[in-house]
XYZ file of C-alpha atoms in Angstrom:
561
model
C -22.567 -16.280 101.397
C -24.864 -15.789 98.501
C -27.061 -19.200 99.465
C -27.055 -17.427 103.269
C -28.721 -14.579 102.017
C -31.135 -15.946 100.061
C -32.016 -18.279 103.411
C -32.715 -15.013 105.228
C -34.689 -13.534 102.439
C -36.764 -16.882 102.518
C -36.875 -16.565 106.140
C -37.988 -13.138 106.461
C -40.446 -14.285 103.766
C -42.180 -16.529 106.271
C -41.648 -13.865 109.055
C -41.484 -10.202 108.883
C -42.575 -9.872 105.061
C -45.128 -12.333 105.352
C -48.798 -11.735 105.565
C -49.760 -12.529 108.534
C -47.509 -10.435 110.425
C -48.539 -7.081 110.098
C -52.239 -8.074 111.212
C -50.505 -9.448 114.313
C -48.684 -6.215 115.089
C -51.916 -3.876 114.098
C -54.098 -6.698 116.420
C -52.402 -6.159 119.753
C -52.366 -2.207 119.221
C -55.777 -2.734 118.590
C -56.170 -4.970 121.672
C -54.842 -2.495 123.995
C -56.437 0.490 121.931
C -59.697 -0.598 123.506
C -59.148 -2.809 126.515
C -57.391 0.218 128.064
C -59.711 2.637 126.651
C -57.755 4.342 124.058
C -54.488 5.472 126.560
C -52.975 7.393 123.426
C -56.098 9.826 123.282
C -56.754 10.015 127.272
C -53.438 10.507 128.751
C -51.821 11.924 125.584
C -51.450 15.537 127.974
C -50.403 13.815 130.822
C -47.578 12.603 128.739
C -46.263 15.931 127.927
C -46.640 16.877 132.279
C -44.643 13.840 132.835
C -41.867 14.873 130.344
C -41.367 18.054 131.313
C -40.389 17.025 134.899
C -42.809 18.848 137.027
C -44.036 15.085 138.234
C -40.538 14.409 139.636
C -39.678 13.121 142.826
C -36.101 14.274 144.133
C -34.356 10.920 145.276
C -36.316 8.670 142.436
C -33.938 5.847 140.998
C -32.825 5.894 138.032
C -30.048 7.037 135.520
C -32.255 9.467 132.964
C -34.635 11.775 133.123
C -37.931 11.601 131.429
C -37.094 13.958 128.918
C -33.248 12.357 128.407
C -34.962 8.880 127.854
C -37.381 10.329 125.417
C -34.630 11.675 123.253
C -32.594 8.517 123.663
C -35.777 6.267 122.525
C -36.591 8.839 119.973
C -32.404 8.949 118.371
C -32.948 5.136 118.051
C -36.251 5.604 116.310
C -35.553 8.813 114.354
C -33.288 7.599 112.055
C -32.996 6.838 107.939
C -36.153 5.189 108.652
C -38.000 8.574 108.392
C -36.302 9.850 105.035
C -35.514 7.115 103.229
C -38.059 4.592 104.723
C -40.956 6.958 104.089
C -39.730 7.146 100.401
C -39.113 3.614 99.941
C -42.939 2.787 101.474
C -44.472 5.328 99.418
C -42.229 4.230 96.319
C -43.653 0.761 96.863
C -47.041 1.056 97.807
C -48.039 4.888 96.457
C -49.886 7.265 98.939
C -51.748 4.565 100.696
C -48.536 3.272 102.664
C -48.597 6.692 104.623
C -51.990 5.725 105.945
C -50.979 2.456 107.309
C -48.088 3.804 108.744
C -50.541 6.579 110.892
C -52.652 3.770 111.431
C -49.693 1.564 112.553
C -48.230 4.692 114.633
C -51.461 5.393 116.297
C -52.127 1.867 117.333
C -48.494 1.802 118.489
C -48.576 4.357 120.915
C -50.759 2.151 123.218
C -48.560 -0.723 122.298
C -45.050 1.281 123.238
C -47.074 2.734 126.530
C -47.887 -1.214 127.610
C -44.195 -2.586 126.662
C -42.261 0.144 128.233
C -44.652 0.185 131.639
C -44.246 -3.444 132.260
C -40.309 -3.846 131.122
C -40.027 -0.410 133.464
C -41.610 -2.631 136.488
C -39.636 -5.150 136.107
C -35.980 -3.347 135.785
C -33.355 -4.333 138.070
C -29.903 -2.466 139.118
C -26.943 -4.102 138.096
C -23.299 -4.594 139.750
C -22.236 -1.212 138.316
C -24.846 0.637 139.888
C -26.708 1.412 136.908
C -30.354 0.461 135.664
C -31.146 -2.216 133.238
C -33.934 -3.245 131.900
C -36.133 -4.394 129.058
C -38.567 -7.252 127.842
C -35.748 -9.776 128.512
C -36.506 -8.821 132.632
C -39.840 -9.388 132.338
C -39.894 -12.567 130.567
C -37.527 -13.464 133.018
C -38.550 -12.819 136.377
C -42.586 -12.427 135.735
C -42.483 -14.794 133.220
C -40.734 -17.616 134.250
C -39.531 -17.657 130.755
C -35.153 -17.484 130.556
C -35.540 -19.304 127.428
C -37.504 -16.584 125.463
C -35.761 -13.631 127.389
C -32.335 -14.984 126.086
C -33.645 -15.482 122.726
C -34.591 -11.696 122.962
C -31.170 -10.127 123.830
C -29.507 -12.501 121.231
C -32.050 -10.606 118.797
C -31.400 -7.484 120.313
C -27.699 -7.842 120.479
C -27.888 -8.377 115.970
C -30.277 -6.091 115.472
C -27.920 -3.597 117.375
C -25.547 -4.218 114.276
C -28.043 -4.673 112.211
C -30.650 -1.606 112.121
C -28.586 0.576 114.294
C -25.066 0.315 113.795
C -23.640 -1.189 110.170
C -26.315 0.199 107.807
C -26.486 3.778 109.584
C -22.983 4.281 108.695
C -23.000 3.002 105.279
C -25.949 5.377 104.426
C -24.192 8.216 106.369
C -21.375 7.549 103.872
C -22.729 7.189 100.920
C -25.109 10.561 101.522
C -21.671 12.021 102.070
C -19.674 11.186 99.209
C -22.794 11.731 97.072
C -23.058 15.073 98.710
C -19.965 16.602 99.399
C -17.560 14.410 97.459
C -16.267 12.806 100.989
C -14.302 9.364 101.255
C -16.576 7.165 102.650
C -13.133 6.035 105.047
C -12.809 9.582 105.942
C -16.313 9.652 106.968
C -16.262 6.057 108.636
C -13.299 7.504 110.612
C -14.410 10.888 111.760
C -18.089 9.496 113.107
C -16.189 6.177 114.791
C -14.136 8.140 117.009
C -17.186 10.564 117.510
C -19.214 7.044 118.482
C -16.950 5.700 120.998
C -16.383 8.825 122.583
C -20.436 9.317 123.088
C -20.979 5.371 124.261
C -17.701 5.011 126.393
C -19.484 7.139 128.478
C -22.566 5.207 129.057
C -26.109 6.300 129.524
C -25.582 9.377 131.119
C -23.130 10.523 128.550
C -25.844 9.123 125.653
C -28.536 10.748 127.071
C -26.390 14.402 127.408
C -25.820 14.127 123.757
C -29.386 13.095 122.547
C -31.122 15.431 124.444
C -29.424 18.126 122.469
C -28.777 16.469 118.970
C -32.318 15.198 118.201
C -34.398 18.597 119.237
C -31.967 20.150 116.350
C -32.014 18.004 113.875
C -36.031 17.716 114.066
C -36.598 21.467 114.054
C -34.135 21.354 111.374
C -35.422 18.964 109.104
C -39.288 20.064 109.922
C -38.083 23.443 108.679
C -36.997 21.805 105.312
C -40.150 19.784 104.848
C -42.173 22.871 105.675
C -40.475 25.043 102.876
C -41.324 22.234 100.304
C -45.058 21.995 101.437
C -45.922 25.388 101.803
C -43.873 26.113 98.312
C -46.518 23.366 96.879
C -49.237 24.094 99.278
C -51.904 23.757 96.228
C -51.123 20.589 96.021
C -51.328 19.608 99.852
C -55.499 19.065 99.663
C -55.143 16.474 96.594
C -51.712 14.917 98.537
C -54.497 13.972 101.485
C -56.935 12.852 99.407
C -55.181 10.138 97.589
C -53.602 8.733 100.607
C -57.405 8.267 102.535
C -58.688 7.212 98.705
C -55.938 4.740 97.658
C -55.567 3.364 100.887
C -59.397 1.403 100.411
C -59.116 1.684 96.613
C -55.810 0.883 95.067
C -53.059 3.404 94.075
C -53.927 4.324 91.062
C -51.692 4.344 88.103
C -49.880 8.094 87.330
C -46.886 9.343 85.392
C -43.879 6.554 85.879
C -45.575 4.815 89.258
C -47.648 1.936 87.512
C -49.900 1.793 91.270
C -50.135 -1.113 94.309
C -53.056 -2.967 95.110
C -54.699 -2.011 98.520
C -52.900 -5.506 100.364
C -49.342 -4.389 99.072
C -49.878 -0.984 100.411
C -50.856 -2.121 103.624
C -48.561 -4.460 104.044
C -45.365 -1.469 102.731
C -47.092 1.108 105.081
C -47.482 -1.350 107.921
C -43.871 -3.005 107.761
C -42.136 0.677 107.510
C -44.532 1.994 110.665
C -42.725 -0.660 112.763
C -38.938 0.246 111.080
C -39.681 3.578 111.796
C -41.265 3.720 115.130
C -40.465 0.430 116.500
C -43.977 0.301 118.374
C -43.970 -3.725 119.524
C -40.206 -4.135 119.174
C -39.124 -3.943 122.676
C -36.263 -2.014 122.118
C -37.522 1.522 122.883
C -38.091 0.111 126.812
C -34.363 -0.713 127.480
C -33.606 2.939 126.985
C -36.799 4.442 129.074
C -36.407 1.685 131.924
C -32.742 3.843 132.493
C -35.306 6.674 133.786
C -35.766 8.178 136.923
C -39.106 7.592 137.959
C -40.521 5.486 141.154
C -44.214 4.973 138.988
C -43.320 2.625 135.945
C -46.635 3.606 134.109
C -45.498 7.484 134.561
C -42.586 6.372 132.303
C -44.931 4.391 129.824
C -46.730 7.448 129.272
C -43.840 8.952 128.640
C -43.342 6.592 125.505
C -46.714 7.202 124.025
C -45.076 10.200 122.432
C -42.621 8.464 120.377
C -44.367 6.953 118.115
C -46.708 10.583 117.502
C -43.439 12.309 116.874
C -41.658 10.129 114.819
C -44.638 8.753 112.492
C -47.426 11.132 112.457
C -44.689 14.072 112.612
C -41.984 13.817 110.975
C -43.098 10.799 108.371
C -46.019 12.615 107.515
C -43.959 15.443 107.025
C -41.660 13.509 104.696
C -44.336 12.173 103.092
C -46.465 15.236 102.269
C -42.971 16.583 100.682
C -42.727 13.406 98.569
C -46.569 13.228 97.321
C -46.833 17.242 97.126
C -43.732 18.045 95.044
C -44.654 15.057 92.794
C -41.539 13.688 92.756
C -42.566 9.935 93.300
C -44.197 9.843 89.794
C -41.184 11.274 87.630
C -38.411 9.554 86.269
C -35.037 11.119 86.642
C -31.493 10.135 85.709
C -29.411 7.627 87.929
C -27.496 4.744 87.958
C -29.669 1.437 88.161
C -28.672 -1.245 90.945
C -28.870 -4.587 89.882
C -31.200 -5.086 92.536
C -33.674 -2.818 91.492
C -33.261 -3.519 87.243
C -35.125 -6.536 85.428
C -35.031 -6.948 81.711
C -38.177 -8.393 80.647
C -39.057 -10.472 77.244
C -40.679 -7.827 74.464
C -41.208 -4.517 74.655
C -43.742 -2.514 76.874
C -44.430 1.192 77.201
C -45.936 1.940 80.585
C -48.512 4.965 78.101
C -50.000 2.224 76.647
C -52.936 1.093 78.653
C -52.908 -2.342 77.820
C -48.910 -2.848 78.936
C -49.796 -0.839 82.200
C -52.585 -3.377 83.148
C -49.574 -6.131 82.535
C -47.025 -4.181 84.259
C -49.123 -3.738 86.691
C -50.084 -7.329 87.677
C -46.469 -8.058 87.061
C -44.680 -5.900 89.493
C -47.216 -6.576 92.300
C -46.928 -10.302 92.245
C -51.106 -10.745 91.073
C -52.111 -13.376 88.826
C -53.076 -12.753 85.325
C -49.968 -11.228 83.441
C -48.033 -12.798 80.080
C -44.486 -11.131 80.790
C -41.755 -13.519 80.713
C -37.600 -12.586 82.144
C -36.118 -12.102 79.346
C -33.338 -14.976 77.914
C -31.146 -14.226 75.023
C -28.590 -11.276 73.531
C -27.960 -7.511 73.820
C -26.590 -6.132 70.951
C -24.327 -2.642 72.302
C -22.709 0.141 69.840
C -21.464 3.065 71.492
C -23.556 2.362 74.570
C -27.128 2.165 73.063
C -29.102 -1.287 72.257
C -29.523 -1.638 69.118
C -31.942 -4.719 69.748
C -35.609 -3.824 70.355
C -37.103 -7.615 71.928
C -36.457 -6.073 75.662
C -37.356 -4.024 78.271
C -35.980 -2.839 81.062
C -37.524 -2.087 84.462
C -35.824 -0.010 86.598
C -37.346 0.595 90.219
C -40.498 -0.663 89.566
C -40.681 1.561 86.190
C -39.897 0.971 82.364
C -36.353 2.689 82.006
C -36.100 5.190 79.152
C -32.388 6.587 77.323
C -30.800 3.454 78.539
C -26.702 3.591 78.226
C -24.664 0.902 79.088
C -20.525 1.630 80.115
C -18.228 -0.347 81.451
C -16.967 0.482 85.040
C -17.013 3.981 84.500
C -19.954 6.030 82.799
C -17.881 7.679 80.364
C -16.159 4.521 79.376
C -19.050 3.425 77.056
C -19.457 -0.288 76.193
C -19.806 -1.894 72.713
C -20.537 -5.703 71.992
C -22.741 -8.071 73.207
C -24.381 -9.005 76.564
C -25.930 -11.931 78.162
C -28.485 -11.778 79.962
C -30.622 -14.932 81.762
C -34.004 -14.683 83.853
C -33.609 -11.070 83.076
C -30.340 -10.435 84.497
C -27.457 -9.610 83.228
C -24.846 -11.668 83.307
C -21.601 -9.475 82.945
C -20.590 -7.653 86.548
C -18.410 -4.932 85.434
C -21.538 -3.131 82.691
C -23.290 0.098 84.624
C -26.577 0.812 83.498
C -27.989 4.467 83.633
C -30.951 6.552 82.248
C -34.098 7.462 83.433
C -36.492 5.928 85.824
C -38.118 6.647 89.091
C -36.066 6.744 91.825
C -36.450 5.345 95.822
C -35.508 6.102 99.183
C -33.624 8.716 100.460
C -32.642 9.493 96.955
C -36.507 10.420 96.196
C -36.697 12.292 99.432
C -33.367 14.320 98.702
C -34.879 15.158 95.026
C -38.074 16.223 96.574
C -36.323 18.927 99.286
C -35.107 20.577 96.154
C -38.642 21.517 94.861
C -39.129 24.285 97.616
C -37.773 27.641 98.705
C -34.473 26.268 98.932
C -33.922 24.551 95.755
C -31.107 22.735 95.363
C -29.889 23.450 98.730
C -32.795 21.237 99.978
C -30.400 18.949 99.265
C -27.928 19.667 101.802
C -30.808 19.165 104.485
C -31.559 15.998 103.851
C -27.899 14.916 103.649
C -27.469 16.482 107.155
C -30.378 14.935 108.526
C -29.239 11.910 107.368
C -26.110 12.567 108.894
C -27.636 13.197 112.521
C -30.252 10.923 112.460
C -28.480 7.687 111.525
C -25.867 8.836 113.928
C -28.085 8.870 116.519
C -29.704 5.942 116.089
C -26.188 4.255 116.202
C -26.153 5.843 119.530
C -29.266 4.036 120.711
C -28.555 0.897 119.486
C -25.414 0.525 121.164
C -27.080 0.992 124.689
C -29.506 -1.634 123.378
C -27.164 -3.965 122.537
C -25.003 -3.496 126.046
C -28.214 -3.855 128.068
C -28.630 -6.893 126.211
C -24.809 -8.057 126.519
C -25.261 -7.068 130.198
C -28.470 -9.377 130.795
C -26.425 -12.286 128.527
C -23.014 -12.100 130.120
C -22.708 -9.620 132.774
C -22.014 -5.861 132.955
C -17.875 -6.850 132.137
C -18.957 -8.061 128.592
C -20.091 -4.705 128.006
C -16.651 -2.724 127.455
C -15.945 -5.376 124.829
C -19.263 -4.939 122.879
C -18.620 -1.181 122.767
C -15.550 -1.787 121.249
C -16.573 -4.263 118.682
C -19.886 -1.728 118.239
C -17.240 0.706 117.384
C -14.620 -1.419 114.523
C -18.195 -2.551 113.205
C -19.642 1.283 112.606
C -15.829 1.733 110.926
C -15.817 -1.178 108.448
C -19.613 -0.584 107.476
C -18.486 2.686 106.411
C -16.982 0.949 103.043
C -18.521 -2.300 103.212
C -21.564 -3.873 101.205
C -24.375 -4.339 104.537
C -26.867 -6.571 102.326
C -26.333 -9.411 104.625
C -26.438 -7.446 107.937
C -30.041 -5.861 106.357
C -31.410 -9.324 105.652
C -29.626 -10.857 108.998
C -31.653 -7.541 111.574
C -35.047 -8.139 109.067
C -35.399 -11.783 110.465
C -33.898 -10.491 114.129
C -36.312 -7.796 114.423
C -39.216 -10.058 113.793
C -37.661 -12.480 117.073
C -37.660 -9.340 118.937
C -41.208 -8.568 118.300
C -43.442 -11.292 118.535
C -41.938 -12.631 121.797
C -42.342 -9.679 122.987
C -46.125 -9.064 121.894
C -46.642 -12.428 123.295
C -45.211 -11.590 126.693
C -47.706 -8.147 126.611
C -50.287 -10.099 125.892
C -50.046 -12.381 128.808
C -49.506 -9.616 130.854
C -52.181 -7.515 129.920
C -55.040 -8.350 133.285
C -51.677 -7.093 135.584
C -51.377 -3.883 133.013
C -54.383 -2.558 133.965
C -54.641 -3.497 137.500
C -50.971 -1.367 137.380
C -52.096 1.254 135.473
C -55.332 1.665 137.460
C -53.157 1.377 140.487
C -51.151 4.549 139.111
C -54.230 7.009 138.251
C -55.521 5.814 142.543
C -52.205 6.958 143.418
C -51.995 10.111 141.695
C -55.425 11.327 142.199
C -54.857 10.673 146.144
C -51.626 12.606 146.317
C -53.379 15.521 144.245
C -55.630 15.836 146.739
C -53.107 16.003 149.902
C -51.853 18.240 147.533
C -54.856 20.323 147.414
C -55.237 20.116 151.322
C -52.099 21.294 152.072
């Protein structure tokens, strides 16, 4: 299992994490930006006419309305991505990441108005009567392309488990035992039977309950963010300037964050836009192809606003909360994950300037650093290191008050550890004390420097709750749209049902191999589905100009009449 995940982490290497991908993502936003002549600025108000129905023809086929297939696309896009994603960008690549992601968001809305418009053309009704559709339809029957439409729903179909189903859950649970003190069963449980009682009902069922769960939990979480800005509002100004200044010049070094160069930034900011919004995906356009709507570009527009609300809303809003309570630069107490925890040869202090510079190069992969893993002994009394030829950095920090205990915190350990390439080698030692923290962790600590105090807290732990739960809800008609193009519309029933033990089990499970199996899935999604928008992009604007003929003709009937 171990040498699987280390394949996918190579994998994704080459793919999602690599380089070159973001500037392929950014490049066909950018394509469509200006070959289309900026669709996100011009028809960003006929967007919000579409959506609120007074467009609609009586009799149009379809299962949704625009506004239902907004909030379905948006509960599969709204999701942990926006509190903890944010955090983890930011925590990586300092302010700067929350530029790329508005630049990645703002590009995205053209690309999410071409993929929807063309997978909405190309929709077809299935046996059961209802509509399905998607880039799979269009790679199939304008493409010519089974092959790479089958390769799509496969990728759909794991990152269904992947992104939307087995990690939502096990965040949901975690938030809630952290939280409340719940069983993470208990809460695996209670939300299972809640999920298959939402998706047994298909689309129209999903879209009844999005279109009232994810208008609350936004205004609900925007009100949280907005008591933490305004309570810091002296600090909003600066918060803006060093995401524009970093974002061409570096994050700087301050308080425990030892800064990211200006490529690792963009490359955090850029990878968490497309997590968050899924702009280029292709899985936003199986939910908005369910829509009612006889003009497929009417229902592209529709899409533009997905990516507006979901990155340059409500990320910037988690963001702003993160960089103006200045929470992402102080080290608090926690328990380290091995993951995050590396126990470098000698000892570094990240106020001296000279060990900053080191740490610096070290933790963002540049040439030019001395530090060494370190190899050897830990001598332990009473929980404390009594050696001093170490350090240890926790979450991209050095980790201060370190206290090793075995299994328990208050159990504390005494003797000696081995450690090798900077890992320890003993499974059953916890190590705690102070460093910065990532994630929705740093976003929950941040919602308690506002009005509400601590009881920020309990915001974000809701809006965890609703947001991941929605996105499960997404996913799952993702993944039976996918089934149903695959197998047929009778291999859905037993997807939903799998969909459903899978949600359970994640609830108590370790998800590191689902995580790196969707990262490498999501990346097959995407770039055959850039590809296929790309090849289609003389027949999206001979469609789209087609649409604005239309409409301007039946305004002016209108008019006449």
């Amino acid at each position: 299992m171990e040498s699987f995940n280390q394949f996918l982490l190579s994998l994704d290497g080459m793919l999602g994490s690599a380089a070159w991908f973001p500037y392929v993502l950014l490049g066909v936003g950018l394509f469509f930006t200006i070959y289309l002549g900026f669709p996100q600025i011009r028809y960003f108000k006929h967007a919000w006419l579409v959506v609120s129905g007074k467009l609609d023809r009586k009799g149009a086929p379809g299962d949704t309305t625009h506004f239902q297939a907004l909030t379905t696309a948006l509960s599969g896009t709204v999701g942990t991505g926006n509190i903890g994603g944010v955090a983890f960008a930011i925590f990586l690549g300092g302010p700067a990441a929350l530029f790329w992601m508005w630049a990645t968001a703002f590009l995205g809305m053209t690309t999410k108005f071409v993929e929807v418009t063309l997978s909405h053309k190309y929709r077809v009704k299935t046996e059961d009567g209802t509509m399905a559709g998607g880039p799979m339809y269009y790679m199939d029957r304008r493409l010519n392309m089974k092959w790479l439409a089958i390769a799509f729903a496969i990728a759909t179909v794991i990152s269904s488990f992947g992104t939307g189903n087995l990690p939502q859950i096990n965040n949901i649970a975690q938030g809630m035992q952290a939280t409340f003190g719940l069983e993470p069963m208990l809460t695996g449980g209670v939300l299972a039977v809640l999920l298959a009682l939402v998706i047994l009902g298909g689309i129209q069922r999903i879209a009844k309950v999005t279109s009232k769960v994810v208008p609350f939990m936004s205004v609900l979480y925007v009100i949280g963010a907005l008591a933490v800005i305004l309570y810091n509002v002296e600090n909003i100004g600066p918060a803006f300037a060093s995401v524009i200044s970093d974002a061409f010049t570096g994050s700087a070094a301050a308080g425990g964050f030892l800064g990211a160069t200006i490529a690792y930034a963009f490359n955090r900011g850029v990878n968490r836009g497309l997590f968050s919004n899924e702009a280029g995906q292709g899985s936003a356009p199986i939910a908005h192809a369910a829509a009612k709507a006889d003009e497929p570009v009417s229902e592209g527009m529709v899409s533009i606003l997905e990516p507006f609300i979901d990155t340059i809303i409500i990320c910037t809003l988690t963001g702003l909360v993160i960089l103006s309570s200045g929470v992402w630069k102080e080290k608090f107490d926690n328990e380290f994950e091995r993951a995050d925890m590396k126990i470098l040869a000698g000892q570094y202090s990240d106020q001296n300037d000279d060990d900053r510079h080191q740490l610096f190069l070290y933790l963002n992969n540049e040439k030019g650093h001395t530090i060494e893993p370190y190899n050897g002994k830990i001598e332990v009394v009473s929980g404390k290191a009594i050696s001093r030829n170490f350090t240890i950095i926790n979450s991209r920090s050095v980790a201060e008050d370190v206290v090793f205990s075995v299994d328990a915190k208050e159990d504390l350990f005494t003797g000696t550890l081995n450690v090798k390439d900077g890992r320890l080698l003993k499974d059953n030692i916890l190590v705690s004390g102070k460093s910065l923290v990532h994630s929705a962790q740093l976003t929950t600590v941040a919602f308690t420097r506002g009005f509400f105090g601590d009881y920020g807290q309990y915001i974000v732990s809701i809006g965890l709750l609703l947001f991941a739960f929605s996105t499960a809800i997404a996913w799952s008609y993702y993944g039976d749209r996918a089934m149903t193009y695959l197998l047929g519309p009778r291999s859905v029933m037993p997807y939903r049902v799998f969909y459903v033990a899978g949600f359970f089990w994640a609830s108590f499970s370790d998800t590191t191999l689902v995580w790196n199996l969707a990262a490498v899935a999501i990346v097959v999604m995407t770039l055959p589905n850039l590809f296929g928008i790309m090849v289609l992009h003389k027949e999206m604007k001979q469609t789209v100009n087609e649409y604005w003929r239309d409409f301007k003709e039946k305004q002016a009937n209108k008019d006449q009449a």
